[in-house]
Coordinates of C-alpha atoms in Angstrom, one line a residue:
X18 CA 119.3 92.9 90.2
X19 CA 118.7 89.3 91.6
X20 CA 115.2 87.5 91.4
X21 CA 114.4 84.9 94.4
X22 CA 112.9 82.7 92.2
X23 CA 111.5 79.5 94.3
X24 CA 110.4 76.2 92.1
X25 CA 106.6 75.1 92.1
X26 CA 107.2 72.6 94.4
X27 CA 109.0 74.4 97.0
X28 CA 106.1 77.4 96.4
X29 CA 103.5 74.2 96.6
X30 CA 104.9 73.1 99.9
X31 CA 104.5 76.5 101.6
X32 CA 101.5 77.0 100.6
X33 CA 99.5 73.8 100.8
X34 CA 101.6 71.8 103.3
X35 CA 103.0 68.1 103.3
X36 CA 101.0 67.9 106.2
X37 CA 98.1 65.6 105.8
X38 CA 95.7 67.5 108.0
X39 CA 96.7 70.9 106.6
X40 CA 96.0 69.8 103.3
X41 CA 92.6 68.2 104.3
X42 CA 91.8 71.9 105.4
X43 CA 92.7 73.4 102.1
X44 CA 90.9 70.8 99.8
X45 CA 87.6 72.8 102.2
X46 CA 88.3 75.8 100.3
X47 CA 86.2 77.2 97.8
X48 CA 87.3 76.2 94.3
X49 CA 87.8 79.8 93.2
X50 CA 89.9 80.6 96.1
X51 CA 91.9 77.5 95.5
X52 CA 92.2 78.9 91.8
X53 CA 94.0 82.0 93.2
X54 CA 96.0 80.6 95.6
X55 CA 97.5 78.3 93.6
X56 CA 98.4 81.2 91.0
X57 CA 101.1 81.1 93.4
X58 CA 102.8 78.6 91.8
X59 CA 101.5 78.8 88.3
X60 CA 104.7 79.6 85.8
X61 CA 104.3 82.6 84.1
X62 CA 101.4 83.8 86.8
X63 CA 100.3 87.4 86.1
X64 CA 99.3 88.4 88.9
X65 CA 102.0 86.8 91.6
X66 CA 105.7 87.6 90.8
X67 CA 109.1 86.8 92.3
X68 CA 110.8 88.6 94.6
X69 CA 113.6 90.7 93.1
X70 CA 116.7 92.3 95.1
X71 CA 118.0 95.8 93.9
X72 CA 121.4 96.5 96.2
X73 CA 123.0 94.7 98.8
X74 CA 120.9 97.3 101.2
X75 CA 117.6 95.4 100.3
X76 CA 115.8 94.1 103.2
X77 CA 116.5 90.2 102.4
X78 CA 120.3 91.1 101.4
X79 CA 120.9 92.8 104.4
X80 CA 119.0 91.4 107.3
X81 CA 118.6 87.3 106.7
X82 CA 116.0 85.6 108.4
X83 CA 114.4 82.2 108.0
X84 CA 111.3 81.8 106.0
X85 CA 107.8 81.0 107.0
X86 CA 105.6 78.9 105.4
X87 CA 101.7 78.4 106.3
X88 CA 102.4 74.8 108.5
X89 CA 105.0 77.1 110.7
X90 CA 102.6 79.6 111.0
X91 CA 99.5 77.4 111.7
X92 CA 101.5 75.9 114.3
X93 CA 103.0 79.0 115.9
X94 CA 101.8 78.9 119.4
X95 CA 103.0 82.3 120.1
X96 CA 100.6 83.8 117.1
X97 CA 98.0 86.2 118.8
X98 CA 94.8 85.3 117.3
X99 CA 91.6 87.6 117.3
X100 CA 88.3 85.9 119.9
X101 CA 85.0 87.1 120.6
X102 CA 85.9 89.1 123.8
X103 CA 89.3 90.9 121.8
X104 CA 88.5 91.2 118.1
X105 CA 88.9 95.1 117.5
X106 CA 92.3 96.6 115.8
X107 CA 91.9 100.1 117.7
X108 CA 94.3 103.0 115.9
X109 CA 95.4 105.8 118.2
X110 CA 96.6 108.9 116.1
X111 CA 99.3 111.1 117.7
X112 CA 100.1 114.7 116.7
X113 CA 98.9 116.5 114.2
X114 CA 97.5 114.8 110.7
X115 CA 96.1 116.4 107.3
X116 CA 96.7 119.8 106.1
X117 CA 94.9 122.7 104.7
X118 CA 93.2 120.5 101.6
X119 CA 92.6 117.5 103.9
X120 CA 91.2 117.3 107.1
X121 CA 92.4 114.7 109.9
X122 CA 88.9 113.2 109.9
X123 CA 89.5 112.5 106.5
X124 CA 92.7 111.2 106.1
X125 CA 91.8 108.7 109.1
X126 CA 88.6 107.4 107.9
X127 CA 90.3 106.8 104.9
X128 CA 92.8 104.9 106.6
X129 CA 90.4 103.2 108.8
X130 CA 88.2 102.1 106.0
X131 CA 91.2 100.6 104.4
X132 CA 92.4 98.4 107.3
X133 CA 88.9 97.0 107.7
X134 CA 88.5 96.0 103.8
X135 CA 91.8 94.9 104.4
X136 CA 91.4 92.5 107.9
X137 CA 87.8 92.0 106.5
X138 CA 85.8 91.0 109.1
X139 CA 87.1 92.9 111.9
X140 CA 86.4 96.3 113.1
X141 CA 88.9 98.9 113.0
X142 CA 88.2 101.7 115.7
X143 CA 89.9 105.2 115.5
X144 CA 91.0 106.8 119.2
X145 CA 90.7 110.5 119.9
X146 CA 93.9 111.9 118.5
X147 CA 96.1 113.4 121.4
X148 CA 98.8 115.7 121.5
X149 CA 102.5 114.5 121.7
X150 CA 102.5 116.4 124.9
X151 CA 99.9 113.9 126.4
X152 CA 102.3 110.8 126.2
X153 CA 105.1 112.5 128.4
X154 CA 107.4 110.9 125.5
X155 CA 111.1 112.4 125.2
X156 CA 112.0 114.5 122.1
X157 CA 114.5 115.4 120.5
X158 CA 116.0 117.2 117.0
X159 CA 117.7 114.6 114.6
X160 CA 121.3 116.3 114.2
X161 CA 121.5 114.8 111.0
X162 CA 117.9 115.7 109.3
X163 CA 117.1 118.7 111.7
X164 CA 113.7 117.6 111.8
X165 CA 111.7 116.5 115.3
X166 CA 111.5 112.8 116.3
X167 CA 109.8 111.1 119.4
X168 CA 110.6 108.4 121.4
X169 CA 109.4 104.6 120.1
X170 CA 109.5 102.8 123.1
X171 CA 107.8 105.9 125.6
X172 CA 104.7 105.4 122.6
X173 CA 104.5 102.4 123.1
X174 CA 104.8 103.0 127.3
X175 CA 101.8 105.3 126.2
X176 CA 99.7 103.2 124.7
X177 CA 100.2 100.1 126.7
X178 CA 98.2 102.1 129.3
X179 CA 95.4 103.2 126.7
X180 CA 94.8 99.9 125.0
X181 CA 91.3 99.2 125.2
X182 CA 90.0 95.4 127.0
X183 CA 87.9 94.1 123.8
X184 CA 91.7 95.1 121.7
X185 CA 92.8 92.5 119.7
X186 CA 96.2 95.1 119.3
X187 CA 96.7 98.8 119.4
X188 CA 98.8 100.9 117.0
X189 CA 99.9 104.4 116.8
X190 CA 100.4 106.1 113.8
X191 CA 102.1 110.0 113.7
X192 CA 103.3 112.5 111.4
X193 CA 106.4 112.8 113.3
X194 CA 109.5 110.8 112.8
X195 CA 110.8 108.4 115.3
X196 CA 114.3 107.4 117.2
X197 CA 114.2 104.2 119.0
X198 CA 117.6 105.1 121.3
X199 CA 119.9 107.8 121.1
X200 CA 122.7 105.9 119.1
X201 CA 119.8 105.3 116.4
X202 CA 119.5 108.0 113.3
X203 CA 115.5 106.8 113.3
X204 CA 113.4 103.7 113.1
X205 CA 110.0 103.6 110.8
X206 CA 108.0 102.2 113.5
X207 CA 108.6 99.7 116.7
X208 CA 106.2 96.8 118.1
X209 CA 106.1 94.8 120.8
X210 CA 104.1 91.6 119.3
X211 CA 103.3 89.7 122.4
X212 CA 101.6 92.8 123.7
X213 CA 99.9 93.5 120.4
X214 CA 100.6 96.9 120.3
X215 CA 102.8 99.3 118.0
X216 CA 103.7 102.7 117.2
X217 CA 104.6 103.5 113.2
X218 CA 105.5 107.1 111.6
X219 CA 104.4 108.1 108.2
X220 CA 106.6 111.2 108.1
X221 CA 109.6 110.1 105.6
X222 CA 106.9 109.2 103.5
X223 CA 106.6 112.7 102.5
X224 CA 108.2 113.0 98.9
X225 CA 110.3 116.2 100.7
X226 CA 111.6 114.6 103.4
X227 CA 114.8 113.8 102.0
X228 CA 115.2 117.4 100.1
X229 CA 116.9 120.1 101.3
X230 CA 113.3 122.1 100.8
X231 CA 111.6 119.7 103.8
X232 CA 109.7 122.4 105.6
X233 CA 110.2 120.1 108.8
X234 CA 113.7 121.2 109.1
X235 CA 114.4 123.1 112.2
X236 CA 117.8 125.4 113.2
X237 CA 120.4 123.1 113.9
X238 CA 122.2 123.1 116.8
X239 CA 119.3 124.6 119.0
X240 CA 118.4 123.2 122.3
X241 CA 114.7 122.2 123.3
X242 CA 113.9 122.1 127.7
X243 CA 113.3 118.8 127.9
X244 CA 109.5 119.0 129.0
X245 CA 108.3 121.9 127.0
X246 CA 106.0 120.4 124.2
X247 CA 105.6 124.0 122.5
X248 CA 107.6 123.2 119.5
X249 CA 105.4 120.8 118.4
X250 CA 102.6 123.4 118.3
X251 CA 102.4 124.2 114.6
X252 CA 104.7 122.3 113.7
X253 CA 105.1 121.2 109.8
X254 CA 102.0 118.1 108.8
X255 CA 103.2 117.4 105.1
X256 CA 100.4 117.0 102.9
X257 CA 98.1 114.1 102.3
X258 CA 99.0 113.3 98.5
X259 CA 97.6 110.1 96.9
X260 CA 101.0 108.7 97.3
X261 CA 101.5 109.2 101.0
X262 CA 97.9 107.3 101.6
X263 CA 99.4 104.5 99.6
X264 CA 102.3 104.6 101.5
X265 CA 100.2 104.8 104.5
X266 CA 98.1 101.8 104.2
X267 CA 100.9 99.4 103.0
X268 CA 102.9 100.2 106.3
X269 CA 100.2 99.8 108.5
X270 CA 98.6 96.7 106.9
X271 CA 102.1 95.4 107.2
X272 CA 103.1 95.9 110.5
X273 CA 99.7 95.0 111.9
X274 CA 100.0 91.7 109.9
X275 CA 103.0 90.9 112.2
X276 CA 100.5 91.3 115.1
X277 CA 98.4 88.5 113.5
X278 CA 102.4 86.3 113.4
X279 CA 103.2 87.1 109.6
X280 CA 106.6 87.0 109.4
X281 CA 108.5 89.1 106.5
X282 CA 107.5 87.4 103.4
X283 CA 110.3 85.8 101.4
X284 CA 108.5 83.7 98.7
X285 CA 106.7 86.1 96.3
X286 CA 106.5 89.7 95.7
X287 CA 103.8 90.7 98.7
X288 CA 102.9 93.2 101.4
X289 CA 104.5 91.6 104.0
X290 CA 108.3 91.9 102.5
X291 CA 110.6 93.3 104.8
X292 CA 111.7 97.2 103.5
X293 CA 115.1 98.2 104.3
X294 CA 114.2 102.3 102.9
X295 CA 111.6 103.5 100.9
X296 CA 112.9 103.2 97.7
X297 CA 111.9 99.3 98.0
X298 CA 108.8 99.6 100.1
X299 CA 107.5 101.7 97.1
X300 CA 108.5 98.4 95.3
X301 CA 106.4 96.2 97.7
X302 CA 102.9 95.6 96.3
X303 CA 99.8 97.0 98.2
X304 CA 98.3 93.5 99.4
X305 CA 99.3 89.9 100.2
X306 CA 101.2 87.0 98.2
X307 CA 98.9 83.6 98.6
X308 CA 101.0 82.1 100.9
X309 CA 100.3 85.1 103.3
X310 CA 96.7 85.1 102.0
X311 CA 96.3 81.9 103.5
X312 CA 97.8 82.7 106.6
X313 CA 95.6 86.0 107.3
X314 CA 92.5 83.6 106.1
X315 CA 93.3 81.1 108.6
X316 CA 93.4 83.4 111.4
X317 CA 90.1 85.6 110.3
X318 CA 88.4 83.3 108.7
X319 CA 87.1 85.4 105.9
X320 CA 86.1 84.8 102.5
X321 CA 88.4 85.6 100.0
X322 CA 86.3 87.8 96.9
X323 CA 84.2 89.3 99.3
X324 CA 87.6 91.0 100.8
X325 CA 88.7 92.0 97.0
X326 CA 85.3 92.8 96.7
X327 CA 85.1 95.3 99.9
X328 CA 88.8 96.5 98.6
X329 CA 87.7 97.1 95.1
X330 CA 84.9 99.3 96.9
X331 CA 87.3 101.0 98.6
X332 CA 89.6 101.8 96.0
X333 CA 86.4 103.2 93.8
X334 CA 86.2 105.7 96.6
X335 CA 83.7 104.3 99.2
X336 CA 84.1 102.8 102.7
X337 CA 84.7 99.5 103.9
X338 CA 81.7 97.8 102.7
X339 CA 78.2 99.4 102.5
X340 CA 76.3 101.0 99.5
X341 CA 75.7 104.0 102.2
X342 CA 78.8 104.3 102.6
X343 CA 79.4 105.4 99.3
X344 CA 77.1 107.6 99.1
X345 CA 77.7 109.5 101.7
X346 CA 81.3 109.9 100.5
X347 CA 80.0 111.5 97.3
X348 CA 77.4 113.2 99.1
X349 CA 80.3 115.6 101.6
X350 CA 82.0 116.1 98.7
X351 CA 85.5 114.6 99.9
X352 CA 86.9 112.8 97.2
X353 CA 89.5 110.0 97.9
X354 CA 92.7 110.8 96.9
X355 CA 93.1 107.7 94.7
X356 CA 94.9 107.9 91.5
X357 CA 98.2 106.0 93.2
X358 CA 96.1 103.3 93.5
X359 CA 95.2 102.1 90.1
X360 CA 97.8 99.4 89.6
X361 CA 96.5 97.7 92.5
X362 CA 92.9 98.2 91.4
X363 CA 93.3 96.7 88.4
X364 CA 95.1 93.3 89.8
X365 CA 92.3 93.4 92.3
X366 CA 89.8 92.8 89.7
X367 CA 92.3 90.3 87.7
X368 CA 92.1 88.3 91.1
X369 CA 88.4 88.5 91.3
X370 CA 88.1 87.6 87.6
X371 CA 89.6 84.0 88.7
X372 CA 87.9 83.5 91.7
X373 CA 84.7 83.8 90.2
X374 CA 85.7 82.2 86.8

C-alpha cells in the first residue's frame, strides 16, 4: 500500500492560496469554518486522511493527471457556475428502479433529498422516469457478463433534447449497465461537462453483479432485433440495500461535482477521488476533502454547518431540510435504509463539533 502524503505547506497552499486576493477571501470566512478547513492540514487530523493506493489498478496509479488546487479552480474560466435563471440540478431516471421492498418513488426521493443536503442551496428536481425504449438508444448483451447494457453517448443524445431551460445540468441515472463503444467492456457513467449534462449506471453496484448468481445474466450467445425494446420489459432491478444507496449517492455527488469543475481529488481522502472499480470507490469517503469543500463553497455560496446540519438530518432519516419533512417520513412508514451510513454520520457530527466549538 502507498499513502500520498502531502506536507502542511503544500496542503496550506491548495487550500488557502499564495494569492493575496484569494486569501483576503478566506480570512471572510466564519471562524468555525476556517477551523475545519484547516483540519486539512492539521498533523494527526481525525477527521481528514491521506490518500492511500492499494494496486497499481488504483485510479491515481493508473490514470495520472495533474492536480487542482482552489486558485486553479477559482480561476477556471471553463467552470459552469449555477445563476439565477439556471440554478436547478434536474435528475432524469431511466428504466426500471426499486424492487418489491422499495418503491421507485422511494428510492428517488431518497436520492433526491441527498443531492440537495449535499449541493445545499440548490434544488434538485426529479424527471418522469421513461422507458429505455423512449431514448431510441442502441442495446446490446455484454458477451463477457451476459447482462444488458445501453448506449452512453445516445443517453446523453437523449437528454441533451430533454434538459430543462432553468437547468444548471442534467443527469441520468439507470439500473442498467452501460458501454460507451463497441470495443469498450462498460463505462460507469459518461458526461459531457460543457453541456452540463450526464448519464451514470448504478447497476455493478449490486453486491451480485460480479457472481455467477447475478439474476441479470441473460443466454449467451442470443441475438436481440436491434429496435425491439421487449427484453427490457421485466427485466432484473437488483434490490435497494443500504449499501447500494450509499453507493448511489457517492457516484452521483461525484460526478455532478465535475459539472460544478472539481477535478479528481488528489490531496486527501475525499468524494471526488477518481475510482478505477469498486473495490476503491467503496474506499472513497461519502463527502468532500476541505480543499474541495472550498471549491463547492465558492461556487454555491453556502454556509458550511448548516450543510452538515441538513446532511445530519438526512442521515437521521428525514429530507433535505424541514422538520415536516421528517415527519412525514415517519408518518408513511418508509424507513430510510440507513445503517451503511453510520461512519459518515458520526464524522459529520465530529465536523460540526468544530465548527461550532
Amino acid at each position: 500500500m502507498k499513502v500520498i502524503k502531502h506536507s502542511e505547506e503544500v496542503l496550506k497552499a491548495a487550500l488557502i492560496s499564495k494569492n493575496t486576493q484569494l486569501a483576503r477571501l478566506y480570512e471572510k470566512l466564519e471562524p468555525g469554518e476556517k477551523r475545519l478547513l484547516e483540519e486539512a492540514f492539521r498533523p494527526h487530523s481525525g477527521l481528514f486522511a491521506p490518500i492511500t493506493l492499494h494496486s497499481e489498478s488504483d485510479w491515481i496509479s493508473s490514470h495520472p493527471e495533474p492536480t487542482q488546487d482552489f486558485e486553479q479552480f477559482y480561476h477556471d474560466r471553463y467552470r459552469s457556475t449555477p445563476t439565477s435563471q439556471k440554478s436547478a440540478i434536474y435528475v432524469q431516471p431511466i428504466g426500471s428502479f426499486g424492487d418489491s421492498k422499495v418503491s421507485p418513488e422511494n428510492y428517488l426521493k431518497w436520492l433526491k433529498d441527498y443531492c440537495e443536503a449535499f449541493y445545499y442551496g440548490l434544488m434538485v428536481k426529479i424527471l418522469d422516469p421513461v422507458p429505455v425504449s423512449q431514448t431510441a438508444c442502441a442495446f446490446r448483451v455484454n458477451e463477457y457478463t451476459h447482462n444488458l447494457q445501453v448506449h452512453a453517448g445516445d443517453l446523453l443524445q437523449f437528454l441533451k433534447k430533454r434538459k430543462p431551460r432553468d437547468a444548471f445540468c442534467i443527469v441520468g441515472i439507470t439500473m442498467i449497465d452501460l458501454y460507451p463503444k463497441e470495443s469498450w467492456n462498460f463505462v460507469f457513467g459518461q458526461a459531457s461537462l460543457t453541456e452540463g449534462m450526464g448519464i451514470f449506471s448504478f447497476a455493478r453496484y449490486d453486491s451480485d453483479f460480479y457472481s455467477a448468481s447475478y439474476k441479470g445474466r441473460l443466454k449467451s450467445g442470443k441475438k436481440y432485433p436491434v429496435a425491439d425494446y421487449s427484453v427490457f420489459s421485466g427485466y432484473y432491478t437488483p434490490a435497494i440495500t443500504s449499501l447500494l444507496l450509499l453507493r448511489s449517492c457517492k457516484t452521483l455527488t461525484h460526478e455532478i461535482g465535475h459539472i460544478f469543475g472539481l477535478r479528481h481529488c488528489q490531496w486527501l481522502q475525499c468524494v471526488m477521488q477518481g475510482s478505477n472499480h469498486l473495490e476503491e470507490s467503496d474506499r472513497r469517503p461519502l463527502d468532500l476533502c476541505p480543499i474541495c469543500l472550498r471549491k463547492l463553497q465558492c461556487a454555491i455560496r453556502f454556509n458550511i454547518a448548516e450543510r452538515y446540519k441538513a446532511l445530519l438530518r438526512w442521515m437521521d432519516n428525514g429530507g433535505s431540510g424541514t422538520e415536516a419533512e421528517f415527519g412525514h417520513a415517519a408518518e408513511v412508514g418508509l424507513p430510510k435504509p440507513v445503517e451503511a451510513f453510520k461512519e459518515c454520520r458520526e464524522w459529520v457530527v465530529k465536523c460540526l463539533d468544530v465548527l461550532q466549538k
